[in-house]
Each structure stands twice: as C-alpha cells, then as structure tokens.
Amino acid sequence: LAELKAISSGSNTQCPSRPDGESQPEMPQSSASSKAQSVSVVQKAVGSQSALPFESGKMNAAQDVSDEIIVTRENLAESLKDKNWKVRKQSYIFLKQILAEEVAKNKDVGSIESDTILPNLDDKVLKIVCDANANALDFGLRFVLDYAENCSNPTSSEEARTLTSSLLKGNGFASSRANTLKLASSLALKLMEVGKNGTDSVHSVIEVLLEEGITSRKPKVVISASSLIFNACLDFGAAC
C-alpha cells in the first residue's frame, strides 16, 4: 500500500493528458491583428502619396509656364539669332503671322516691302534658310516660302541667285526629312516663278544649282539639285 501511494503521488506531478475531442485554448491574437492593420494602413498611405494627381498637375503647369516663349516686334530681331532653337522657331512663326497680316490688307502679290515686316529682313532671310536645327528650319522655310511669294525683293533675279546659294549652304537639300526637302525644293521653284524679268530668275536659280548644287560634296545635295533642275524643265519648259 505504501508503494502504491508513492506511485499515485508521483503521477500527479506530471502534466495531465488532454481527453480526446477537447480543443486547445487559443492564444490571444490582439497584438498580431493590430500589427497587420497598422501595416495595411501604412501601405495605403504610401500608395496614395505616390499618385499625388493634384501635385503632379501643379508641377506640369509650372513647367508649361517656364517653357512659354513670347516673341514680340520689340524682341523679334534678337529672337531670330537666339541660341535656343525653340525661340528661333517661335520667331519664324511670328514672322509668318506678320506677313499674313500684310497680305490681308489687299496688297498685290509680290508688292510688299520686306522692311515693313522687319528692318533688314532680306539679309536675315539668308540666315533663316541655313538654320542648323531641323525643327526650326522647317518653320523657317515655311516663312521664307511666303516671303518669296509676297515680297518684292525676291522677284529680283539677283536676289533669287543669292537666296538659292544660301539655301544650298544650309541643310534643306541635304536633309533626310522628306518635308524639309520638299520645302526647300518648293522655295527654289517659287523663286523661279516669281521673277519679274521674264526668265531671268529661272536662269539664275538653275545656274546656281549647276555651279554649287551638282558640284556639292554632299551626295544628297547633288541628287536634290539634279532632281530640281529636272522638275524646273518640266515646269518652265524651253525657258530653262
């Protein structure tokens, strides 16, 4: 009996075994749950800050204002020789608008004095057709094309010669851009067309194309000049 009591008292010191079917009590989850919720809130906050649509809009608006270029008659001469091609481009657009206003005054085609557009414009045009920037050059050529059609000085065969020579020195005929090449060719043909002394301008332009275009070291200029001479023969026939 003493041994049985000793065995019985010893078994009571061990952890009691759990009866089958009784579930183990769950540990408290409040701290883990709160941590998960706080992480979720932080992630949402970070996500909302990354979008910032309102702030982004404000920044874009500020950039637009800083990039705005204003050209006036007062700063036009300086803008034409600005180092920033965007300023020169805007200057060409402004020149085109001024010329359009003069044309709208019912003046005869080819009768507008270039100095009414801008003093010494005839000299400045020679530099416009040589603009080194491709984007600015396109806008410059568009203006000079209107200039050749509506102003009086380009009707001179000597002016046609000088302008064609400058055109060949620039990148108009050497450009890989189809639109630029088309504008340059159209300008040369326009100079032939508006000549006031019969076929003098036609001969002047073609002579420059033969002397400076066909002999150019730039293959594209040679091809463009040859094609232009051919097109001039088709347009003006025996006058060439």
XYZ file of N, CA, C and O in Angstrom, residues 73-178:
424
model
N 7.323 92.239 -81.549
C 8.052 93.038 -82.531
C 9.311 93.657 -81.914
O 10.318 93.842 -82.605
N 9.235 93.961 -80.625
C 10.360 94.595 -79.961
C 11.567 93.661 -79.822
O 12.707 94.093 -79.948
N 11.331 92.383 -79.552
C 12.455 91.457 -79.365
C 12.638 90.498 -80.534
O 13.406 89.538 -80.446
N 11.941 90.751 -81.636
C 11.972 89.825 -82.776
C 13.365 89.692 -83.378
O 13.826 88.579 -83.662
N 14.047 90.812 -83.583
C 15.379 90.767 -84.196
C 16.344 89.936 -83.357
O 17.143 89.152 -83.904
N 16.282 90.095 -82.043
C 17.159 89.316 -81.161
C 16.737 87.853 -81.112
O 17.575 86.961 -81.028
N 15.432 87.613 -81.171
C 14.928 86.238 -81.100
C 15.357 85.425 -82.314
O 15.563 84.215 -82.223
N 15.515 86.079 -83.456
C 15.903 85.377 -84.682
C 17.309 84.786 -84.600
O 17.624 83.821 -85.301
N 18.149 85.339 -83.745
C 19.511 84.823 -83.614
C 19.771 84.216 -82.235
O 20.925 84.028 -81.835
N 18.697 83.893 -81.536
C 18.834 83.269 -80.219
C 19.444 81.877 -80.351
O 19.209 81.166 -81.337
N 20.216 81.471 -79.346
C 20.849 80.146 -79.379
C 19.849 79.015 -79.174
O 20.111 77.875 -79.551
N 18.728 79.340 -78.564
C 17.687 78.338 -78.330
C 16.848 78.171 -79.596
O 16.202 79.121 -80.052
N 16.846 76.975 -80.164
C 16.127 76.762 -81.427
C 14.626 76.973 -81.263
O 13.927 77.350 -82.224
N 14.103 76.741 -80.061
C 12.676 76.935 -79.837
C 12.302 78.414 -79.947
O 11.212 78.748 -80.420
N 13.216 79.279 -79.510
C 12.967 80.718 -79.637
C 12.994 81.114 -81.110
O 12.148 81.892 -81.573
N 13.955 80.591 -81.862
C 14.028 80.915 -83.299
C 12.786 80.394 -84.027
O 12.217 81.075 -84.887
N 12.377 79.202 -83.682
C 11.171 78.632 -84.287
C 9.969 79.540 -84.045
O 9.192 79.820 -84.973
N 9.811 80.001 -82.812
C 8.690 80.880 -82.498
C 8.804 82.201 -83.251
O 7.789 82.791 -83.644
N 10.024 82.646 -83.488
C 10.243 83.878 -84.253
C 9.791 83.711 -85.696
O 9.192 84.625 -86.280
N 10.073 82.554 -86.276
C 9.647 82.295 -87.657
C 8.121 82.254 -87.759
O 7.536 82.749 -88.729
N 7.508 81.657 -86.761
C 6.038 81.607 -86.734
C 5.465 83.015 -86.644
O 4.495 83.362 -87.327
N 6.089 83.835 -85.812
C 5.622 85.215 -85.636
C 5.808 86.016 -86.923
O 4.939 86.804 -87.317
N 6.933 85.825 -87.592
C 7.165 86.495 -88.879
C 6.097 86.113 -89.898
O 5.603 86.956 -90.655
N 5.759 84.843 -89.923
C 4.736 84.358 -90.848
C 3.387 85.020 -90.561
O 2.632 85.358 -91.484
N 3.087 85.231 -89.287
C 1.830 85.878 -88.905
C 1.819 87.347 -89.324
O 0.805 87.852 -89.819
N 2.946 88.018 -89.133
C 3.032 89.431 -89.530
C 2.841 89.562 -91.039
O 2.122 90.445 -91.519
N 3.499 88.686 -91.781
C 3.375 88.720 -93.237
C 1.942 88.454 -93.670
O 1.424 89.100 -94.593
N 1.283 87.509 -93.000
C -0.115 87.200 -93.333
C -1.010 88.414 -93.098
O -1.957 88.661 -93.868
N -0.717 89.184 -92.068
C -1.494 90.395 -91.796
C -1.304 91.423 -92.907
O -2.255 92.110 -93.309
N -0.075 91.525 -93.415
C 0.188 92.453 -94.508
C -0.511 92.006 -95.792
O -1.064 92.825 -96.524
N -0.503 90.725 -96.041
C -1.166 90.183 -97.235
C -2.666 90.423 -97.153
O -3.335 90.689 -98.156
N -3.221 90.348 -95.936
C -4.658 90.525 -95.744
C -5.119 91.956 -96.021
O -6.316 92.219 -96.122
N -4.173 92.873 -96.162
C -4.529 94.271 -96.436
C -4.779 94.518 -97.923
O -4.716 95.657 -98.390
N -5.015 93.439 -98.655
C -5.356 93.511 -100.083
C -4.239 94.111 -100.943
O -4.499 94.810 -101.926
N -3.026 93.863 -100.567
C -1.911 94.324 -101.382
C -1.658 93.318 -102.505
O -1.914 92.133 -102.378
N -1.131 93.820 -103.600
C -0.856 92.955 -104.747
C 0.238 91.950 -104.388
O 1.156 92.257 -103.621
N 0.132 90.766 -104.986
C 1.132 89.722 -104.742
C 2.502 90.209 -105.213
O 2.648 90.735 -106.320
N 3.484 90.059 -104.385
C 4.842 90.452 -104.742
C 5.130 91.928 -104.577
O 6.171 92.406 -105.038
N 4.251 92.655 -103.895
C 4.433 94.102 -103.775
C 4.802 94.547 -102.358
O 5.080 95.726 -102.132
N 4.834 93.635 -101.401
C 5.099 94.005 -100.007
C 6.587 94.279 -99.810
O 7.440 93.476 -100.196
N 6.873 95.445 -99.232
C 8.255 95.776 -98.916
C 8.676 95.015 -97.662
O 8.013 95.090 -96.631
N 9.756 94.290 -97.753
C 10.173 93.421 -96.641
C 10.490 94.194 -95.369
O 10.322 93.679 -94.261
N 10.921 95.443 -95.507
C 11.244 96.233 -94.314
C 10.013 96.575 -93.497
O 10.141 96.939 -92.314
N 8.824 96.486 -94.083
C 7.606 96.710 -93.299
C 7.333 95.526 -92.368
O 6.612 95.670 -91.383
N 7.897 94.385 -92.703
C 7.783 93.209 -91.830
C 8.815 93.302 -90.720
O 8.510 93.156 -89.536
N 10.054 93.562 -91.116
C 11.162 93.673 -90.171
C 12.328 94.348 -90.895
O 12.658 93.958 -92.022
N 12.939 95.354 -90.292
C 14.086 96.008 -90.933
C 15.188 95.003 -91.271
O 15.501 94.115 -90.482
N 15.758 95.165 -92.481
C 16.834 94.292 -92.962
C 16.404 92.824 -93.050
O 17.226 91.916 -92.874
N 15.122 92.599 -93.323
C 14.629 91.223 -93.397
C 15.298 90.438 -94.518
O 15.558 89.241 -94.369
N 15.607 91.112 -95.637
C 16.217 90.408 -96.773
C 17.541 89.760 -96.380
O 17.859 88.656 -96.835
N 18.302 90.419 -95.536
C 19.566 89.831 -95.072
C 19.327 88.713 -94.067
O 20.039 87.704 -94.058
N 18.331 88.888 -93.232
C 18.031 87.880 -92.201
C 17.496 86.593 -92.821
O 17.711 85.498 -92.284
N 16.806 86.708 -93.941
C 16.259 85.520 -94.606
C 17.377 84.574 -95.045
O 17.218 83.348 -95.013
N 18.514 85.154 -95.423
C 19.644 84.328 -95.858
C 20.148 83.432 -94.733
O 20.681 82.341 -94.985
N 19.982 83.880 -93.498
C 20.394 83.066 -92.349
C 19.287 82.107 -91.916
O 19.570 81.022 -91.399
N 18.054 82.504 -92.146
C 16.932 81.638 -91.760
C 16.984 80.318 -92.527
O 16.757 79.246 -91.954
N 17.294 80.374 -93.812
C 17.318 79.142 -94.618
C 18.520 78.269 -94.286
O 18.633 77.153 -94.810
N 19.416 78.759 -93.434
C 20.594 77.979 -93.028
C 20.502 77.537 -91.575
O 21.518 77.133 -90.982
N 19.327 77.630 -90.972
C 19.183 77.236 -89.571
C 19.655 75.800 -89.382
O 19.271 74.903 -90.133
N 20.499 75.601 -88.368
C 21.108 74.286 -88.152
C 20.166 73.283 -87.505
O 20.417 72.074 -87.563
N 19.097 73.760 -86.877
C 18.164 72.849 -86.222
C 17.072 72.427 -87.206
O 16.436 73.272 -87.847
N 16.839 71.132 -87.301
C 15.896 70.613 -88.291
C 14.466 71.089 -88.049
O 13.746 71.437 -88.994
N 14.038 71.104 -86.785
C 12.674 71.532 -86.478
C 12.474 73.011 -86.777
O 11.471 73.414 -87.379
N 13.433 73.831 -86.351
C 13.334 75.269 -86.602
C 13.423 75.557 -88.098
O 12.729 76.448 -88.613
N 14.248 74.804 -88.811
C 14.431 75.025 -90.245
C 13.122 74.860 -91.009
O 12.814 75.649 -91.919
N 12.334 73.869 -90.656
C 11.059 73.659 -91.342
C 10.151 74.881 -91.226
O 9.541 75.314 -92.202
N 10.079 75.444 -90.028
C 9.237 76.626 -89.826
C 9.839 77.842 -90.530
O 9.109 78.697 -91.035
N 11.172 77.911 -90.552
C 11.829 78.999 -91.267
C 11.567 78.936 -92.762
O 11.292 79.960 -93.402
N 11.641 77.745 -93.330
C 11.396 77.582 -94.769
C 9.948 77.905 -95.135
O 9.677 78.447 -96.212
N 9.019 77.585 -94.237
C 7.615 77.923 -94.496
C 7.436 79.437 -94.584
O 6.698 79.930 -95.452
N 8.120 80.144 -93.680
C 8.016 81.604 -93.738
C 8.659 82.139 -95.014
O 8.091 82.991 -95.708
N 9.871 81.675 -95.332
C 10.589 82.196 -96.497
C 9.822 81.888 -97.786
O 9.867 82.661 -98.752
N 9.100 80.784 -97.812
C 8.276 80.459 -98.977
C 7.184 81.522 -99.167
O 6.936 81.983 -100.292
N 6.557 81.938 -98.070
C 5.565 83.016 -98.139
C 6.225 84.348 -98.484
O 5.657 85.174 -99.214
N 7.400 84.546 -97.942
C 8.172 85.768 -98.227
C 8.471 85.871 -99.723
O 8.325 86.931 -100.330
N 8.890 84.753 -100.320
C 9.221 84.760 -101.750
C 7.997 85.044 -102.617
O 8.104 85.675 -103.675
N 6.843 84.613 -102.164
C 5.628 84.795 -102.960
C 5.039 86.194 -102.827
O 4.431 86.694 -103.787
N 5.230 86.825 -101.678
C 4.503 88.067 -101.416
C 5.359 89.327 -101.338
O 4.820 90.430 -101.440
N 6.648 89.202 -101.128
C 7.510 90.384 -101.006
C 8.151 90.737 -102.352
O 8.273 89.891 -103.240
N 8.563 91.984 -102.465
C 9.044 92.481 -103.752
C 10.491 92.082 -104.060
O 10.827 91.801 -105.220
N 11.340 92.033 -103.039
C 12.760 91.789 -103.302
C 13.049 90.423 -103.929
O 13.911 90.323 -104.804
N 12.366 89.352 -103.525
C 12.655 88.038 -104.130
C 12.328 87.948 -105.621
O 12.733 86.977 -106.274
N 11.609 88.930 -106.164
C 11.298 88.898 -107.596
C 12.511 89.270 -108.442
O 12.508 89.085 -109.660
N 13.537 89.770 -107.788
C 14.769 90.117 -108.492
C 15.581 88.864 -108.778
O 15.725 87.984 -107.924
N 16.131 88.777 -109.977
C 16.922 87.599 -110.340
C 18.196 87.519 -109.497
O 18.660 86.419 -109.162
N 18.738 88.667 -109.117
C 19.944 88.672 -108.290
C 19.631 88.152 -106.886
O 20.412 87.408 -106.291
N 18.482 88.584 -106.352
C 18.071 88.087 -105.038
C 17.785 86.593 -105.089
O 18.103 85.850 -104.145
N 17.189 86.148 -106.188
C 16.912 84.712 -106.357
C 18.204 83.911 -106.359
O 18.285 82.831 -105.755
N 19.231 84.459 -107.001
C 20.535 83.793 -107.032
C 21.135 83.705 -105.629
O 21.607 82.651 -105.198
N 21.122 84.822 -104.927
C 21.716 84.878 -103.587
C 20.996 83.946 -102.614
O 21.630 83.229 -101.825
N 19.667 83.961 -102.674
C 18.885 83.128 -101.752
C 19.059 81.645 -102.052
O 19.149 80.821 -101.130
N 19.128 81.292 -103.329
C 19.342 79.882 -103.696
C 20.711 79.405 -103.230
O 20.862 78.269 -102.749
N 21.712 80.267 -103.339
C 23.053 79.914 -102.885
C 23.065 79.645 -101.374
O 23.688 78.678 -100.905
N 22.384 80.500 -100.614
C 22.294 80.279 -99.156
C 21.534 79.000 -98.852
O 21.875 78.270 -97.910
N 20.507 78.739 -99.627
C 19.707 77.528 -99.428
C 20.555 76.272 -99.607
O 20.421 75.299 -98.847
N 21.451 76.302 -100.564
C 22.329 75.155 -100.806
C 23.364 74.995 -99.696
O 23.814 73.879 -99.421
N 23.747 76.079 -99.077
C 24.731 76.005 -97.987
C 24.116 75.438 -96.712
O 24.821 74.913 -95.853
N 22.818 75.580 -96.566
C 22.138 75.056 -95.392
C 21.857 73.570 -95.511
O 22.430 72.878 -96.358
N 20.962 73.078 -94.657
C 20.659 71.642 -94.616
C 19.366 71.276 -95.332
O 18.921 70.139 -95.255
N 18.765 72.246 -96.009
C 17.486 71.972 -96.661
C 17.551 70.863 -97.689
O 16.758 69.915 -97.660
N 18.525 70.954 -98.579
C 18.658 69.951 -99.648
C 19.399 68.702 -99.179
O 19.355 67.672 -99.860
N 20.079 68.779 -98.042
C 20.823 67.627 -97.520
C 20.037 66.869 -96.469
O 20.511 65.859 -95.947
N 18.846 67.338 -96.172
C 18.065 66.734 -95.093
C 17.516 65.361 -95.479
O 17.192 65.112 -96.639
N 17.431 64.486 -94.474
C 16.808 63.174 -94.686
C 15.306 63.234 -94.428
O 14.604 62.252 -94.601
N 14.818 64.395 -93.996
C 13.391 64.597 -93.740
C 12.705 65.002 -95.043
O 13.046 66.004 -95.663
N 11.727 64.211 -95.424
C 11.039 64.450 -96.699
C 10.372 65.813 -96.734
O 10.386 66.504 -97.763
